[in-house]
Amino acid sequence: MSQQTQQAPFPGVFYRRPSPEAEAFVSPGDSVQAGDTIGLLEVMKQFCELKAEVTGQIASIEVDDGDVLEAGQDILVIDVSEGEA
Amino acid sequence: MNATRLLIVNRGEIAVRVVRAARELGLTSIVTHSEADADSLAVKLADEAVCIGPAQAAKSYLNIEAILAAAREVGAEAVHPGYGFLSESADFARRVVEAGMIFVGPDAELIERMGNKAEARRTALVAGVPVVPGSPSAVADVEEAVKVALEVGYPLLIKAAAGGGGRGIRTAADEAELRAQLPLAQSEARAAFGDDSVYLERFIERARHIEVQILADGERAVHLYERECSLQRRRQKVFEESPSPALDEAARERLCASAVALAEHVGYKAAGTLEYLYDDDSGEFFFIEMNTRIQVEHPVTEMITGVDLVRAMLRVCLGEPLGVVQDDIAIRGWAVEMRINAEDPDNGFFPSLGQVERLTWPTGPGVRVDSALYEGYRMPPFYDSLVAKLVVWDEDRASALVRAGRALDEFTLEGFTTTAGLHRRLVEDQAVRRGDFHTGTLELWLDTASAASAPSVQEQAS
């Protein structure tokens, strides 16, 4: 099984959930389809949905809710599904 | 004046604007900044600077405890909130005064009163200022809303009483939509503003947004004529001018007199703006809200009246009586302001980040630039996308638009995309040249423009 690390496409503030009270979009162990929302990145008061780049299972999440990310910083690692690898 | 050490609790171009006014008044300017703004132009230009916390606004520019601690540390005697952030927080104004400092703005009670839209409407009615037909106060539930809507008329707007800046507004075309939208509007208002009060207002579909600038010392108020701010996208102003091409002398006098009446009725002290909807067809105007702060677009008023609003506001708030009477204030020429945002108009106005690699501002007659950019500056991603205000004055409106085009042609910014190219197309537009637009015009224009042609390679490069 291969792993894919997904990175921030631009700098911004990372959010794991759609609103402060809501459930996290994804947690370690969750299955995701490519295109599923995995988090939000706020840049200049606009919110951009981050989409899973591959189908698989979330292996780890490298950043916390509300963290300030640099462009290219690792966000999470996905164990890529067999069919995709 | 009753203070010499001025703390400026803001960032970007408005922090620079206030530093300049402070310098001219002989005040010591102290700029508060977040960790992300340590190398900002305001910090470089100010006499002193103090860090108030991490990059996120909630932890710095909105953090009242941290700001008050910094104020104590630097020995501030007065606090200027700029616009946005805490500028219309009654709580902040109160805490500043309780800490023994002067708040550069009106009293906390007045901010509270005018900041609550339902309360502001009631105040306007008492002062004899026309308001948009709507519910006299907040509506409690769907049944009351439906009953009130019969008198107000459809289509209507559901507005959060505590909202502002174009946020917290929904529309309903008929009773079914009102029934569906009202609970959503209430829960949105609760989530966004901590208060679920909403009220109803007639939706005037072809309205202009015209606002009146006032200046008052608690005893007396003067107006500095109107600004036309109808060219908006998503209820955010894009291009403003003064005076408005829609008003004749009689309408202008009526509108401005109503603003002075309301300001004097509440004993207003500071610079402030009363926003109105203006119905082009009927010539009616309706008060919608009051902004109890200096506004982004204040320079167009300064250009046509010759009054330095930021300095005048500091003077009255630091205890001087108003230095002008109404007869001193006259309109001379025409001014326009183009908001230069770090957004890509050809890519859905997506934020455009980067470092300023090359920068040439336009200069020459009638051109003013308010900006915090400099060559080498790297824009932090945490705040508003406004990076410059290009303000142009000329003898008349047609000349001002030509000069605006000339100024835009001189402007060069390499490193990221801005909305300057959008303004270059706007100042050539026939409807803009005729002054024939309302608050929905720009969005229609953008839809049509993007449907008509995919952006050319040249436009993308500019």
PDB file of N, CA, C and O in Angstrom, chain B residues 3 7 28 30 34 79 96 103 121 136 146 160 176 207 229 233 266 284 313 370 373 410-411 416 429 431 438 447:
ATOM      1  N   ALA B   3      -4.578  64.676  24.729  1.00  0.00           N
ATOM      2  CA  ALA B   3      -3.732  63.487  24.696  1.00  0.00           C
ATOM      3  C   ALA B   3      -2.618  63.722  23.687  1.00  0.00           C
ATOM      4  O   ALA B   3      -2.792  64.488  22.733  1.00  0.00           O
ATOM      5  N   LEU B   7      -2.577  55.433  20.320  1.00  0.00           N
ATOM      6  CA  LEU B   7      -2.434  54.016  19.961  1.00  0.00           C
ATOM      7  C   LEU B   7      -3.346  53.731  18.761  1.00  0.00           C
ATOM      8  O   LEU B   7      -4.540  54.030  18.808  1.00  0.00           O
ATOM      9  N   THR B  28       2.203  61.526  19.090  1.00  0.00           N
ATOM     10  CA  THR B  28       3.090  60.374  18.969  1.00  0.00           C
ATOM     11  C   THR B  28       2.251  59.174  18.546  1.00  0.00           C
ATOM     12  O   THR B  28       1.282  58.821  19.225  1.00  0.00           O
ATOM     13  N   ILE B  30       1.587  55.230  17.890  1.00  0.00           N
ATOM     14  CA  ILE B  30       2.044  53.910  18.338  1.00  0.00           C
ATOM     15  C   ILE B  30       1.148  52.881  17.656  1.00  0.00           C
ATOM     16  O   ILE B  30      -0.054  52.828  17.913  1.00  0.00           O
ATOM     17  N   SER B  34       0.135  42.530  14.730  1.00  0.00           N
ATOM     18  CA  SER B  34       0.224  41.096  15.007  1.00  0.00           C
ATOM     19  C   SER B  34       1.623  40.626  14.610  1.00  0.00           C
ATOM     20  O   SER B  34       2.377  41.366  13.971  1.00  0.00           O
ATOM     21  N   VAL B  79      -6.978  56.024  21.798  1.00  0.00           N
ATOM     22  CA  VAL B  79      -6.975  54.813  20.966  1.00  0.00           C
ATOM     23  C   VAL B  79      -7.792  55.059  19.706  1.00  0.00           C
ATOM     24  O   VAL B  79      -8.967  55.425  19.780  1.00  0.00           O
ATOM     25  N   VAL B  96     -11.889  50.931  26.784  1.00  0.00           N
ATOM     26  CA  VAL B  96     -10.836  51.938  26.567  1.00  0.00           C
ATOM     27  C   VAL B  96     -11.044  53.120  27.515  1.00  0.00           C
ATOM     28  O   VAL B  96     -10.109  53.585  28.173  1.00  0.00           O
ATOM     29  N   PHE B 103     -11.341  57.243  23.510  1.00  0.00           N
ATOM     30  CA  PHE B 103     -11.663  56.419  22.337  1.00  0.00           C
ATOM     31  C   PHE B 103     -11.947  57.352  21.167  1.00  0.00           C
ATOM     32  O   PHE B 103     -12.804  58.238  21.278  1.00  0.00           O
ATOM     33  N   ARG B 121     -33.067  52.360  13.243  1.00  0.00           N
ATOM     34  CA  ARG B 121     -34.267  52.721  12.465  1.00  0.00           C
ATOM     35  C   ARG B 121     -35.231  53.540  13.304  1.00  0.00           C
ATOM     36  O   ARG B 121     -35.771  54.554  12.862  1.00  0.00           O
ATOM     37  N   PRO B 136     -41.217  47.731  12.501  1.00  0.00           N
ATOM     38  CA  PRO B 136     -40.791  48.802  13.404  1.00  0.00           C
ATOM     39  C   PRO B 136     -39.689  48.341  14.362  1.00  0.00           C
ATOM     40  O   PRO B 136     -38.895  49.144  14.822  1.00  0.00           O
ATOM     41  N   VAL B 146     -44.864  37.210   9.060  1.00  0.00           N
ATOM     42  CA  VAL B 146     -45.811  37.122   7.951  1.00  0.00           C
ATOM     43  C   VAL B 146     -46.824  38.264   8.028  1.00  0.00           C
ATOM     44  O   VAL B 146     -47.178  38.883   7.024  1.00  0.00           O
ATOM     45  N   ALA B 160     -30.208  40.697   9.946  1.00  0.00           N
ATOM     46  CA  ALA B 160     -29.801  40.497  11.339  1.00  0.00           C
ATOM     47  C   ALA B 160     -29.671  41.867  11.996  1.00  0.00           C
ATOM     48  O   ALA B 160     -29.009  42.755  11.461  1.00  0.00           O
ATOM     49  N   ALA B 176     -44.107  32.185   1.152  1.00  0.00           N
ATOM     50  CA  ALA B 176     -43.501  30.850   1.293  1.00  0.00           C
ATOM     51  C   ALA B 176     -42.006  30.979   1.577  1.00  0.00           C
ATOM     52  O   ALA B 176     -41.462  30.296   2.454  1.00  0.00           O
ATOM     53  N   ALA B 207     -31.991  50.168  -6.479  1.00  0.00           N
ATOM     54  CA  ALA B 207     -31.636  51.272  -5.587  1.00  0.00           C
ATOM     55  C   ALA B 207     -30.175  51.624  -5.750  1.00  0.00           C
ATOM     56  O   ALA B 207     -29.354  50.783  -6.093  1.00  0.00           O
ATOM     57  N   CYS B 229     -21.903  54.947  -3.724  1.00  0.00           N
ATOM     58  CA  CYS B 229     -21.179  53.675  -3.553  1.00  0.00           C
ATOM     59  C   CYS B 229     -21.972  52.514  -4.142  1.00  0.00           C
ATOM     60  O   CYS B 229     -22.017  51.426  -3.575  1.00  0.00           O
ATOM     61  N   ARG B 233     -19.823  44.465  -5.309  1.00  0.00           N
ATOM     62  CA  ARG B 233     -19.846  43.039  -5.605  1.00  0.00           C
ATOM     63  C   ARG B 233     -20.041  42.309  -4.276  1.00  0.00           C
ATOM     64  O   ARG B 233     -19.304  42.547  -3.336  1.00  0.00           O
ATOM     65  N   VAL B 266     -28.937  62.762  18.103  1.00  0.00           N
ATOM     66  CA  VAL B 266     -28.313  61.819  19.041  1.00  0.00           C
ATOM     67  C   VAL B 266     -27.088  62.414  19.735  1.00  0.00           C
ATOM     68  O   VAL B 266     -26.421  61.730  20.513  1.00  0.00           O
ATOM     69  N   GLU B 284     -36.982  59.137  -4.036  1.00  0.00           N
ATOM     70  CA  GLU B 284     -37.079  58.978  -2.575  1.00  0.00           C
ATOM     71  C   GLU B 284     -35.751  58.462  -2.021  1.00  0.00           C
ATOM     72  O   GLU B 284     -35.053  57.688  -2.684  1.00  0.00           O
ATOM     73  N   MET B 313     -11.454  64.345  12.738  1.00  0.00           N
ATOM     74  CA  MET B 313     -12.051  63.393  13.682  1.00  0.00           C
ATOM     75  C   MET B 313     -11.188  63.294  14.937  1.00  0.00           C
ATOM     76  O   MET B 313     -11.708  63.284  16.061  1.00  0.00           O
ATOM     77  N   ASP B 370      -3.587  55.713  -1.326  1.00  0.00           N
ATOM     78  CA  ASP B 370      -3.529  55.303   0.078  1.00  0.00           C
ATOM     79  C   ASP B 370      -3.253  53.812   0.073  1.00  0.00           C
ATOM     80  O   ASP B 370      -4.100  53.026  -0.355  1.00  0.00           O
ATOM     81  N   LEU B 373       1.494  49.103   0.736  1.00  0.00           N
ATOM     82  CA  LEU B 373       2.423  48.259  -0.017  1.00  0.00           C
ATOM     83  C   LEU B 373       3.769  48.948  -0.186  1.00  0.00           C
ATOM     84  O   LEU B 373       3.853  50.175  -0.231  1.00  0.00           O
ATOM     85  N   GLU B 410      -0.546  54.104 -15.517  1.00  0.00           N
ATOM     86  CA  GLU B 410       0.773  54.350 -14.936  1.00  0.00           C
ATOM     87  C   GLU B 410       1.112  53.363 -13.819  1.00  0.00           C
ATOM     88  O   GLU B 410       2.259  53.266 -13.397  1.00  0.00           O
ATOM     89  N   PHE B 411       0.083  52.713 -13.294  1.00  0.00           N
ATOM     90  CA  PHE B 411       0.248  51.831 -12.131  1.00  0.00           C
ATOM     91  C   PHE B 411       0.837  50.483 -12.559  1.00  0.00           C
ATOM     92  O   PHE B 411       0.310  49.841 -13.462  1.00  0.00           O
ATOM     93  N   PHE B 416       1.744  39.796  -7.813  1.00  0.00           N
ATOM     94  CA  PHE B 416       0.432  39.148  -7.695  1.00  0.00           C
ATOM     95  C   PHE B 416      -0.599  39.963  -8.479  1.00  0.00           C
ATOM     96  O   PHE B 416      -0.341  41.108  -8.851  1.00  0.00           O
ATOM     97  N   ASP B 429     -16.485  51.964 -19.357  1.00  0.00           N
ATOM     98  CA  ASP B 429     -17.825  51.435 -19.604  1.00  0.00           C
ATOM     99  C   ASP B 429     -18.845  52.559 -19.812  1.00  0.00           C
ATOM    100  O   ASP B 429     -18.826  53.564 -19.094  1.00  0.00           O
ATOM    101  N   ALA B 431     -22.149  52.696 -19.300  1.00  0.00           N
ATOM    102  CA  ALA B 431     -23.090  52.934 -18.196  1.00  0.00           C
ATOM    103  C   ALA B 431     -22.387  53.664 -17.047  1.00  0.00           C
ATOM    104  O   ALA B 431     -22.955  54.573 -16.433  1.00  0.00           O
ATOM    105  N   HIS B 438     -27.034  50.922 -10.493  1.00  0.00           N
ATOM    106  CA  HIS B 438     -27.610  50.715  -9.165  1.00  0.00           C
ATOM    107  C   HIS B 438     -26.800  49.623  -8.488  1.00  0.00           C
ATOM    108  O   HIS B 438     -25.796  49.147  -9.062  1.00  0.00           O
ATOM    109  N   ASP B 447     -21.081  39.203 -14.744  1.00  0.00           N
ATOM    110  CA  ASP B 447     -21.630  37.973 -15.326  1.00  0.00           C
ATOM    111  C   ASP B 447     -21.572  38.040 -16.841  1.00  0.00           C
ATOM    112  O   ASP B 447     -21.162  37.100 -17.507  1.00  0.00           O
TER     113      ASP B 447
END
